[in-house]
Coordinates of C-alpha atoms in Angstrom, one line a residue:
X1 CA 1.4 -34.6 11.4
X2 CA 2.2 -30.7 10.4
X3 CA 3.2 -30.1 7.5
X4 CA 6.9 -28.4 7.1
X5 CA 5.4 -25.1 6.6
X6 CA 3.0 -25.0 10.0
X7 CA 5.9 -26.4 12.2
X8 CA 8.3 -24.0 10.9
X9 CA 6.7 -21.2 9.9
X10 CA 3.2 -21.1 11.6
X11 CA 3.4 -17.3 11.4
X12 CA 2.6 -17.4 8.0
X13 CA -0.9 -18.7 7.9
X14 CA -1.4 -14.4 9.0
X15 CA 0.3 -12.9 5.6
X16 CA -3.4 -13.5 3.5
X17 CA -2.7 -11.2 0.7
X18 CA -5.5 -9.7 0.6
X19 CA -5.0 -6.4 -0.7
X20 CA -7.0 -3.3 -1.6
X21 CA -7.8 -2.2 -4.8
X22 CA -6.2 1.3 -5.5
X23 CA -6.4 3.1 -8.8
X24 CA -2.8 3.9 -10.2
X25 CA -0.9 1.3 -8.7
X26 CA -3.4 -1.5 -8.6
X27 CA -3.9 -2.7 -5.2
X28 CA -2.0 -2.1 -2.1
X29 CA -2.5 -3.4 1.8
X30 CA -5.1 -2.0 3.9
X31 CA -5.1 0.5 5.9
X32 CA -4.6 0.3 9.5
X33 CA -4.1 -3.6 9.1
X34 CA -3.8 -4.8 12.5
X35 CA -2.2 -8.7 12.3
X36 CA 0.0 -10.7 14.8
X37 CA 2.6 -10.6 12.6
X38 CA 2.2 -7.2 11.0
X39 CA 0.8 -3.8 11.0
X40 CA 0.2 -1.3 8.7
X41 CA -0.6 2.9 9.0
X42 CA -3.3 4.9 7.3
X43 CA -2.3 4.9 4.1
X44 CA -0.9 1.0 4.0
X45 CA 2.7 1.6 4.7
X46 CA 4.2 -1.3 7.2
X47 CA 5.1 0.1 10.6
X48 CA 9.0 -0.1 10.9
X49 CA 11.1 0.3 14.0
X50 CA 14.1 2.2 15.1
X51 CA 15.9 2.7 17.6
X52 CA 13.0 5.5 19.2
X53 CA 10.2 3.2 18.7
X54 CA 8.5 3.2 15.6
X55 CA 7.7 4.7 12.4
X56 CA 5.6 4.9 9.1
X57 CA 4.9 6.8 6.1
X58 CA 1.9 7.9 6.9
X59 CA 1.2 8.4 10.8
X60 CA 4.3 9.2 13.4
X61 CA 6.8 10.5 10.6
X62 CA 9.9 11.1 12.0
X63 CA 10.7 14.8 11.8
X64 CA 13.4 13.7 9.0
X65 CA 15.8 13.3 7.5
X66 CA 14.9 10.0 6.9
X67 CA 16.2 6.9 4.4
X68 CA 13.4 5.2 2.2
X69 CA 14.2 1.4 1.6
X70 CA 11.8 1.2 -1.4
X71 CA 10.2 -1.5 -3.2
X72 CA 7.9 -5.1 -3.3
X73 CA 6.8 -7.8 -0.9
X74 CA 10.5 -8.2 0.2
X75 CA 10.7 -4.5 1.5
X76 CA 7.5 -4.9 2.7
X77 CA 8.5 -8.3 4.5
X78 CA 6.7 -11.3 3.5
X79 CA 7.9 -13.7 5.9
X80 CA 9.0 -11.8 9.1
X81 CA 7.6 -12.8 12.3
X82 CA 6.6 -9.2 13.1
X83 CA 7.3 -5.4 12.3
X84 CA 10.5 -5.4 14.2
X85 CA 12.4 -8.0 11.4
X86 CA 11.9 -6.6 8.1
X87 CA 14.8 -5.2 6.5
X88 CA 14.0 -1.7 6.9
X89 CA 13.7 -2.4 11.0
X90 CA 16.6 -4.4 11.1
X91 CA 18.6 -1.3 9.2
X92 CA 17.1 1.3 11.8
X93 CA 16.9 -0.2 15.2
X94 CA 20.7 -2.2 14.7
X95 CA 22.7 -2.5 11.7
X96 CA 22.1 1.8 10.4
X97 CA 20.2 3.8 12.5
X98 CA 21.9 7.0 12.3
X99 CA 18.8 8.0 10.9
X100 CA 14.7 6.5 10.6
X101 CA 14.3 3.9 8.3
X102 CA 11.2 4.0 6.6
X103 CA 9.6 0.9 4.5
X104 CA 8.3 2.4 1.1
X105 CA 7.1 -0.8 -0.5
X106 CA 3.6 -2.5 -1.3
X107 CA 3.2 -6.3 -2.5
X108 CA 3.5 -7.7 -6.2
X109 CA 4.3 -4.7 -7.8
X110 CA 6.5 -3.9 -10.9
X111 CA 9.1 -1.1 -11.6
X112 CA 6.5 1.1 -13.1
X113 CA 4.4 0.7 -10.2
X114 CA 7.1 1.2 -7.4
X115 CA 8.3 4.5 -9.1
X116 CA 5.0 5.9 -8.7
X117 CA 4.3 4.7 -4.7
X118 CA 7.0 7.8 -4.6
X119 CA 4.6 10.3 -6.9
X120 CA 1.8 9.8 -4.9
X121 CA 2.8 9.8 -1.2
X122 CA 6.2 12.1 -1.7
X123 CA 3.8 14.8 0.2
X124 CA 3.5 12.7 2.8
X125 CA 7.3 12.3 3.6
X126 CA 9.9 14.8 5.3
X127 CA 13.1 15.7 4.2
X128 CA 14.9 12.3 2.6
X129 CA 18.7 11.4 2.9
X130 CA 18.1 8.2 1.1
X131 CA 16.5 6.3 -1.2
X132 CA 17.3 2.2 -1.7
X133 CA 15.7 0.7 -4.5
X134 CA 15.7 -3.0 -3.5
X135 CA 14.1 -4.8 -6.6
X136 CA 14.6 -6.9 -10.0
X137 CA 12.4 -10.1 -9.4
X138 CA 9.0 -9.3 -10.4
X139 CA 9.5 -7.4 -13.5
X140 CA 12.1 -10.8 -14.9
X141 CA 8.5 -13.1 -13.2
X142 CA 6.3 -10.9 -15.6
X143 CA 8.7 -10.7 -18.8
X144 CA 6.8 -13.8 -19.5
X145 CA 4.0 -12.6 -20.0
X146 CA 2.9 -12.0 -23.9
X147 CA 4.1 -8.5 -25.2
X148 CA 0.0 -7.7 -25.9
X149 CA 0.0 -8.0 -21.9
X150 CA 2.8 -5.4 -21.3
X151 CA 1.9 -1.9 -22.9
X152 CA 4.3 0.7 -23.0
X153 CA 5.2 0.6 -19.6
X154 CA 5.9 -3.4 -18.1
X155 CA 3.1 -5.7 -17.6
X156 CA 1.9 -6.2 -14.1
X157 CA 0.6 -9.0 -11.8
X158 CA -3.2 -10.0 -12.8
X159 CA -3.0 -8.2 -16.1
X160 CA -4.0 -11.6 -18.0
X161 CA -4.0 -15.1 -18.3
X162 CA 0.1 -16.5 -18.1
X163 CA 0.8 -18.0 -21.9
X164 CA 1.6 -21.4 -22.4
X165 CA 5.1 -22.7 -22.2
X166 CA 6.0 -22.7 -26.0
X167 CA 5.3 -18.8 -25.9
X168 CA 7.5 -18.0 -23.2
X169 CA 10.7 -15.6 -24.5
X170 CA 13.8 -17.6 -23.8
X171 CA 16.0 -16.7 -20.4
X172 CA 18.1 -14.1 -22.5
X173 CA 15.3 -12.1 -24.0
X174 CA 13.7 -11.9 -21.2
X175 CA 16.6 -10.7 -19.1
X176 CA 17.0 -8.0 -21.9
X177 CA 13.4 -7.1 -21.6
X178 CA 12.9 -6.7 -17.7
X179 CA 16.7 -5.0 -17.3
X180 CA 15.7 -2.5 -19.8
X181 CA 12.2 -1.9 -17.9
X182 CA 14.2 -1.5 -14.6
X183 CA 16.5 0.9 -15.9
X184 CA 14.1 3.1 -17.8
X185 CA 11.9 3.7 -14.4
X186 CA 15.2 4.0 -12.1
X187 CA 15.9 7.1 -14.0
X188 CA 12.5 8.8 -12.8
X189 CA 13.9 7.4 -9.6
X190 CA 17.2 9.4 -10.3
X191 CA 15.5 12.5 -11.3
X192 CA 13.5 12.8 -8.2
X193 CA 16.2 11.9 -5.6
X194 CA 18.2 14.5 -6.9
X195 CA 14.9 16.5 -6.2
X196 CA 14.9 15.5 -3.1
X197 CA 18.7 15.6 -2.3
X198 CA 19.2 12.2 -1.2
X199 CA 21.5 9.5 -2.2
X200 CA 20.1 6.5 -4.9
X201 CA 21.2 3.1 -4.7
X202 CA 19.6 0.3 -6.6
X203 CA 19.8 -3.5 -5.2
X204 CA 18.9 -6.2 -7.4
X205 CA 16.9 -8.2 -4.5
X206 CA 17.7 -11.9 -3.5
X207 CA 16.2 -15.1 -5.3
X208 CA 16.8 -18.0 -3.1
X209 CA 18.6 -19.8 -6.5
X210 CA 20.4 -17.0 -7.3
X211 CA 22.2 -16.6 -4.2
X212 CA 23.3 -20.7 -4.1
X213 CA 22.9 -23.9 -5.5
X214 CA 21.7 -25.7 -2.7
X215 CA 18.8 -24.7 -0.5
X216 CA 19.0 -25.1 3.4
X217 CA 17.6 -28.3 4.9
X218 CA 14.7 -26.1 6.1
X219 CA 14.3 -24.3 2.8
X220 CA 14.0 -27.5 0.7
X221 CA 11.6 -28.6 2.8
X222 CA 9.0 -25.7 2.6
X223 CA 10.5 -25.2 -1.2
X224 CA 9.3 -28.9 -1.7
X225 CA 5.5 -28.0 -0.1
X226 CA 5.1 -25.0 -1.8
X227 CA 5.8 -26.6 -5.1
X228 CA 3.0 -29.8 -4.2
X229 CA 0.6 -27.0 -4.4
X230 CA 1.9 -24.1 -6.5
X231 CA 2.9 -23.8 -9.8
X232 CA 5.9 -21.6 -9.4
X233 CA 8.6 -24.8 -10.4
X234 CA 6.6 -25.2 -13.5
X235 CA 6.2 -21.0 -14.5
X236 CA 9.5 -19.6 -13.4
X237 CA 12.3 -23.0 -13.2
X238 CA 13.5 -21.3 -16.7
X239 CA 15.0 -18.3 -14.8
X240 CA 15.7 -20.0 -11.4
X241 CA 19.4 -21.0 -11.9
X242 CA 22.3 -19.2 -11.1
X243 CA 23.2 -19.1 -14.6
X244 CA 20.3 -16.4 -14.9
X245 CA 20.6 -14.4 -11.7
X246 CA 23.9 -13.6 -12.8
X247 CA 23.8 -12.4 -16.1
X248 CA 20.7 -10.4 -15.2
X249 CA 22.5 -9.0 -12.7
X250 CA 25.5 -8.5 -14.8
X251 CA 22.9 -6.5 -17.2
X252 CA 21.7 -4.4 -14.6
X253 CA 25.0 -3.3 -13.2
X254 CA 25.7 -2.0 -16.9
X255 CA 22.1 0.2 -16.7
X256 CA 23.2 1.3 -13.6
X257 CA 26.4 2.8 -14.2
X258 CA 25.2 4.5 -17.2
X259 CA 23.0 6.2 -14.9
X260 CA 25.5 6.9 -12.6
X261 CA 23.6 5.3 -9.9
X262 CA 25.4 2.7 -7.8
X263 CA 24.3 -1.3 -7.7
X264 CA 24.3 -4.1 -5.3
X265 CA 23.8 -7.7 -6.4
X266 CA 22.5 -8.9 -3.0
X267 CA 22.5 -12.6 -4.2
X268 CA 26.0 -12.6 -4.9
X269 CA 27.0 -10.5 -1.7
X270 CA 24.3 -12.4 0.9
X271 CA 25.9 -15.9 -0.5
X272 CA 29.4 -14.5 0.2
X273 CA 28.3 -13.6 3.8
X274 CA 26.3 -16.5 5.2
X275 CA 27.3 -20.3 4.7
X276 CA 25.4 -23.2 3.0
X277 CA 23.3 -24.3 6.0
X278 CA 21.9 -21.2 7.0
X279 CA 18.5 -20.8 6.5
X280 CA 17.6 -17.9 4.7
X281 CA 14.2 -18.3 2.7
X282 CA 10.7 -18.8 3.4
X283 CA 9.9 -19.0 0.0
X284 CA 12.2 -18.4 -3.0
X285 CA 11.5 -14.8 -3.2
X286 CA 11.2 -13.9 0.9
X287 CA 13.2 -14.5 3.7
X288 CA 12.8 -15.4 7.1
X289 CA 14.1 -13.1 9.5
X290 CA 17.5 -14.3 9.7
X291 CA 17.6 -14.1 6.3
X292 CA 16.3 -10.5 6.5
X293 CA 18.7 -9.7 9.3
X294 CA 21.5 -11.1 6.8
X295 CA 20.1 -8.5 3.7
X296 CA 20.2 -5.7 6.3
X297 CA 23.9 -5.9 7.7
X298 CA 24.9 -6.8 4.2
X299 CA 23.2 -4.1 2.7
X300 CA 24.5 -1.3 5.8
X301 CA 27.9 -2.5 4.9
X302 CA 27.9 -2.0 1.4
X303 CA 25.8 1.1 1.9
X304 CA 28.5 2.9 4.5
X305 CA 25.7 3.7 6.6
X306 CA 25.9 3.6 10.5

């Protein structure tokens, strides 16, 4: 008998993980990854379609202006069936594609370390319109971690052994903690889109609790699997309640207008667009691609972008 997650999602047995170590930002895909359910260009980047085929960061740049969707393994697109259903294709080839999408993102990275994907490889890009920051979970996941673990600037996945329960910050501090890590790094994002010229928007990404109470009959199943053998109920339950995804989102709005730079709360706005039984999630954190379908008309509509 197959278990819920090879007869629903048999595409993921191809998203390994397996990334490259890369000074700076820690690790990052391979280049020129070839997969049946993804590919990748030269420098890592995921291929992303639009509506005149496709393109990446590195090879086949569209002569500009283009919009960057930046960020983690959501933007990247854990849990699409190919290149054509991540957000960032979903925004270029249907829901926006006045102009190329491009998808700006590497896997299990932090604030800190999605600010400077944009350092390193602006040289790379053409003229950008606009820049989506489509973020949040990983630097709440990592405000966990002991304070020794996070520096000056966040800590970051595999920086240390995770501390036991009793030394975990409670829901509140660590809300303070990651919102004020966020913030601080969306304003180098703010300085250089207004280097650029381009338009900054920041989207607190979706957490399959946040957005409802109740998972979908399909998502409790593979929710159910993945907690048999994964310790993700027993790290992060303390944060996964609606209770939490609000008031970190209500936190981040506040950073955000003092910036001046608009906010999305996709959890609120994707459980205000889809109903109870759609299924949404492969995991908590990614989607499957109706779910990343939903994020992308969502987002174009809240974005004014055609």
């Amino acid at each position: 008998m197959k278990s819920p997650r090879a007869e629903l999602v048999p595409h993921m047995e191809h998203y390994t993980f397996v990334l490259e170590d890369q000074p700076y930002i820690g690790f990052f895909q391979y280049g020129n990854e070839r997969t049946p359910v993804y590919s990748t260009d030269s420098c890592g980047f995921r291929v992303t379609h639009t509506t005149d085929g496709t393109a990446t960061v590195a090879d086949g740049r569209p002569p500009g202006p283009v919009r960057l969707l930046a960020g983690s393994s959501s933007v990247f697109g854990v849990g699409a069936s190919g290149d054509h259903a991540t957000i960032a294709s979903r925004l270029g080839s249907r829901h926006a594609p006045g102009l190329p999408w491009l998808t700006f993102a590497g896997q299990s990275l932090n604030s800190a370390q999605e600010l400077m994907l944009l350092t390193l490889f602006q040289h790379l890009l053409p003229e950008v319109a606009e820049i989506v920051v489509f973020s949040g979970v990983n630097n709440l996941v990592l405000s966990r971690l002991p304070a020794a673990q996070h520096g000056r600037h966040g800590a970051f996945f595999e920086c240390g052994p995770a501390p036991d329960a009793s030394a975990v910050p409670a829901p509140a501090e660590r809300i303070a903690h990651a919102t004020a890590l966020t913030v601080r790094h969306l304003g180098g994002w703010r300085l250089l889109a207004r280097a650029l010229g381009a338009r900054l928007t920041f989207v607190l990404q979706p957490l399959a609790p946040w957005v409802r109470e109740e998972p979908a009959p399909q998502e409790k199943a593979l929710f159910d699997e993945l907690d048999d053998v994964s310790n993700w109920r027993r790290l992060h339950n303390d944060i996964a309640s609606m209770e939490v995804g609000r008031a970190y989102a209500a936190a981040l709005r506040e950073g955000c207008a003092a910036l001046g730079v608009p906010f999305v709360d996709m959890n609120a706005e994707l459980g205000a667009a889809t109903g109870p039984g759609d299924w949404l999630f492969v995991d908590r954190v990614h989607c499957v691609d109706a779910g990343y379908d939903a994020v992308a008309r969502v987002l174009a509509g809240r974005l004014g972008t055609s």
